[in-house]
Short mmCIF file of C-alpha atoms in Angstrom, two decimals:
data_model
loop_
_atom_site.label_atom_id
_atom_site.label_comp_id
_atom_site.label_asym_id
_atom_site.label_seq_id
_atom_site.Cartn_x
_atom_site.Cartn_y
_atom_site.Cartn_z
CA MET A 784 61.18 -19.74 0.61
CA ILE A 785 59.09 -21.32 3.37
CA GLY A 786 56.86 -18.89 5.24
CA LEU A 787 57.10 -18.97 9.02
CA ILE A 788 54.27 -18.05 11.37
CA VAL A 789 55.11 -17.91 15.07
CA SER A 790 52.16 -17.79 17.42
CA GLY A 791 51.61 -18.20 21.11
CA HIS A 792 49.88 -16.98 24.21
CA ILE A 793 50.10 -13.36 25.38
CA ASN A 794 53.52 -11.96 24.31
CA PHE A 795 55.23 -15.19 23.26
CA ALA A 796 55.35 -14.28 19.57
CA SER A 797 56.34 -10.64 20.04
CA GLY A 798 59.05 -11.69 22.49
CA MET A 799 60.37 -14.19 19.97
CA ALA A 800 60.20 -11.50 17.25
CA SER A 801 62.42 -9.25 19.32
CA ALA A 802 64.95 -12.03 19.98
CA VAL A 803 64.97 -13.31 16.38
CA THR A 804 65.52 -9.80 15.02
CA ALA A 805 68.39 -9.24 17.47
CA ILE A 806 70.04 -12.52 16.46
CA ALA A 807 69.22 -12.83 12.75
CA GLY A 808 68.25 -9.32 11.70
CA ALA A 809 65.05 -8.32 9.92
CA GLN A 810 63.53 -11.20 7.95
CA GLN A 811 61.05 -11.62 5.14
CA HIS A 812 58.20 -14.11 5.07
CA ILE A 813 57.90 -14.45 8.82
CA ALA A 814 54.99 -13.35 10.99
CA PHE A 815 54.63 -13.18 14.76
CA ILE A 816 51.07 -13.36 16.09
CA ASP A 817 50.33 -13.00 19.79
CA PHE A 818 47.16 -14.63 21.08
CA VAL A 819 46.09 -11.97 23.58
CA GLU A 820 42.99 -11.80 25.78
CA THR A 821 41.18 -9.42 23.42
CA LEU A 822 41.52 -11.77 20.43
CA SER A 823 39.00 -14.55 19.85
CA PRO A 824 40.16 -17.92 18.50
CA ASP A 825 38.37 -17.13 15.22
CA GLU A 826 40.17 -13.79 14.95
CA LEU A 827 43.49 -15.53 15.63
CA GLN A 828 42.84 -18.00 12.82
CA ALA A 829 41.82 -15.16 10.50
CA LYS A 830 45.12 -13.40 11.26
CA MET A 831 46.98 -16.61 10.49
CA PHE A 832 45.25 -16.91 7.11
CA SER A 833 45.88 -13.23 6.42
CA GLU A 834 49.61 -13.60 7.08
CA MET A 835 49.77 -16.64 4.82
CA ALA A 836 48.08 -14.71 2.03
CA ALA A 837 50.43 -11.75 2.47
CA MET A 838 53.50 -14.01 2.27
CA ASP A 839 52.31 -16.05 -0.71
CA CYS A 840 55.00 -18.74 -0.24
CA SER A 841 54.69 -21.52 -2.81
CA GLU A 842 57.16 -23.69 -0.88
CA GLY A 843 54.80 -23.91 2.08
CA TYR A 844 54.21 -22.58 5.56
CA LEU A 845 55.44 -23.70 8.94
CA PHE A 846 53.56 -22.70 12.08
CA LEU A 847 55.72 -22.57 15.19
CA THR A 848 53.51 -22.47 18.30
CA ASP A 849 54.09 -22.36 22.02
CA LEU A 850 51.92 -25.02 23.67
CA PRO A 851 50.77 -28.32 22.21
CA GLY A 852 46.98 -28.30 22.50
CA GLY A 853 46.78 -24.56 23.08
CA THR A 854 44.60 -22.32 20.94
CA PRO A 855 47.42 -21.12 18.62
CA CYS A 856 48.43 -24.73 17.99
CA ASN A 857 44.85 -25.89 17.53
CA ARG A 858 44.02 -23.09 15.09
CA ALA A 859 47.23 -23.72 13.13
CA MET A 860 46.35 -27.43 13.09
CA ALA A 861 42.91 -26.62 11.67
CA ILE A 862 44.61 -24.69 8.87
CA MET A 863 47.03 -27.58 8.29
CA MET A 864 44.17 -30.07 8.06
CA ASN A 865 42.45 -28.03 5.32
CA THR A 866 45.42 -26.54 3.46
CA SER A 867 48.15 -28.30 1.53
CA ASN A 868 51.82 -27.58 2.16
CA VAL A 869 51.37 -26.52 5.80
CA GLU A 870 53.04 -28.03 8.86
CA VAL A 871 52.77 -27.23 12.58
CA LEU A 872 55.32 -27.63 15.35
CA ALA A 873 54.22 -27.03 18.94
CA GLY A 874 56.31 -26.46 22.04
CA VAL A 875 58.93 -24.51 20.13
CA ASN A 876 61.79 -22.56 21.65
CA LEU A 877 64.08 -19.76 20.51
CA PRO A 878 66.81 -22.04 19.07
CA MET A 879 64.17 -23.71 16.89
CA ILE A 880 62.76 -20.42 15.62
CA VAL A 881 66.17 -18.90 14.89
CA ASN A 882 67.27 -22.04 13.07
CA ALA A 883 64.04 -22.06 11.09
CA VAL A 884 65.01 -18.62 9.79
CA PHE A 885 68.50 -19.78 8.83
CA GLU A 886 67.61 -23.22 7.44
CA ARG A 887 64.41 -22.59 5.48
CA GLU A 888 65.95 -21.34 2.25
CA GLY A 889 66.68 -24.17 -0.18
CA CYS A 890 65.01 -26.65 2.15
CA GLU A 891 61.80 -28.63 1.69
CA LEU A 892 59.08 -28.21 4.30
CA GLY A 893 59.35 -31.77 5.65
CA GLU A 894 63.11 -31.45 5.83
CA LEU A 895 62.85 -28.24 7.81
CA VAL A 896 60.44 -29.85 10.28
CA ALA A 897 62.86 -32.74 10.89
CA ILE A 898 65.80 -30.36 11.39
CA LEU A 899 63.85 -28.27 13.90
CA GLU A 900 62.65 -31.30 15.85
CA GLU A 901 66.26 -32.36 16.30
CA ILE A 902 67.36 -28.85 17.30
CA GLY A 903 64.52 -28.65 19.82
CA ALA A 904 65.54 -31.90 21.47
CA GLN A 905 69.22 -30.90 21.54
CA SER A 906 68.60 -27.40 22.86
CA ILE A 907 67.12 -28.57 26.14
CA GLN A 908 70.11 -29.12 28.38
CA ASN A 909 70.67 -29.64 32.08
CA ILE A 910 73.60 -27.32 32.74
CA ARG A 911 74.42 -28.88 36.13
CA HIS A 912 74.80 -32.28 34.47
CA GLN A 913 77.00 -30.77 31.77
CA LEU A 914 79.25 -29.15 34.37
CA GLN A 915 79.46 -32.38 36.34
CA ALA A 916 80.35 -34.31 33.17
CA ALA A 917 83.00 -31.71 32.28
CA ASP A 918 84.43 -31.95 35.80
CA THR A 919 84.53 -35.76 35.54
CA ASP A 920 86.24 -35.52 32.15
CA SER A 921 88.78 -33.11 33.66
CA ASP A 922 89.48 -35.57 36.51
CA ASP A 923 89.94 -38.41 34.01
CA LEU A 924 92.50 -36.36 32.07
CA SER A 925 94.45 -35.62 35.24
CA GLU A 926 94.61 -39.31 36.15
CA ASP A 927 95.73 -40.25 32.63
CA ASP A 928 98.55 -37.72 32.77
CA GLY A 929 99.87 -39.29 35.94
CA LEU A 930 99.21 -36.21 38.04
#
């Protein structure tokens, strides 16, 4: 199974942990690490390594971070650059994290990354545009029915 490490600024990770548990239940081989004001970047990276060691996932590790270029992303990237079988996605959202939990078993690391990138792009939706499109579709149906 692929190990998942979710990290972000302040309470991003713990908030995601709460949501993921509510949606998917308790999970193995997943860690949530908040980068809070009292934690140095070196301590954050040490926690990341510690979680990897505790999981011991031969199929690899995927870091899911909040901001591209932020400290959690940069520290995960440093690990990726010096460790085989590690990938990093930045700018993740709840649909991506939940799907990572559901899709990671029986999936290769690169495959999982591609799936999550697609889910991330699809999960960002302008609801007003969707409602307007649905309204337009409804109008088209009425005209076709001769109403």
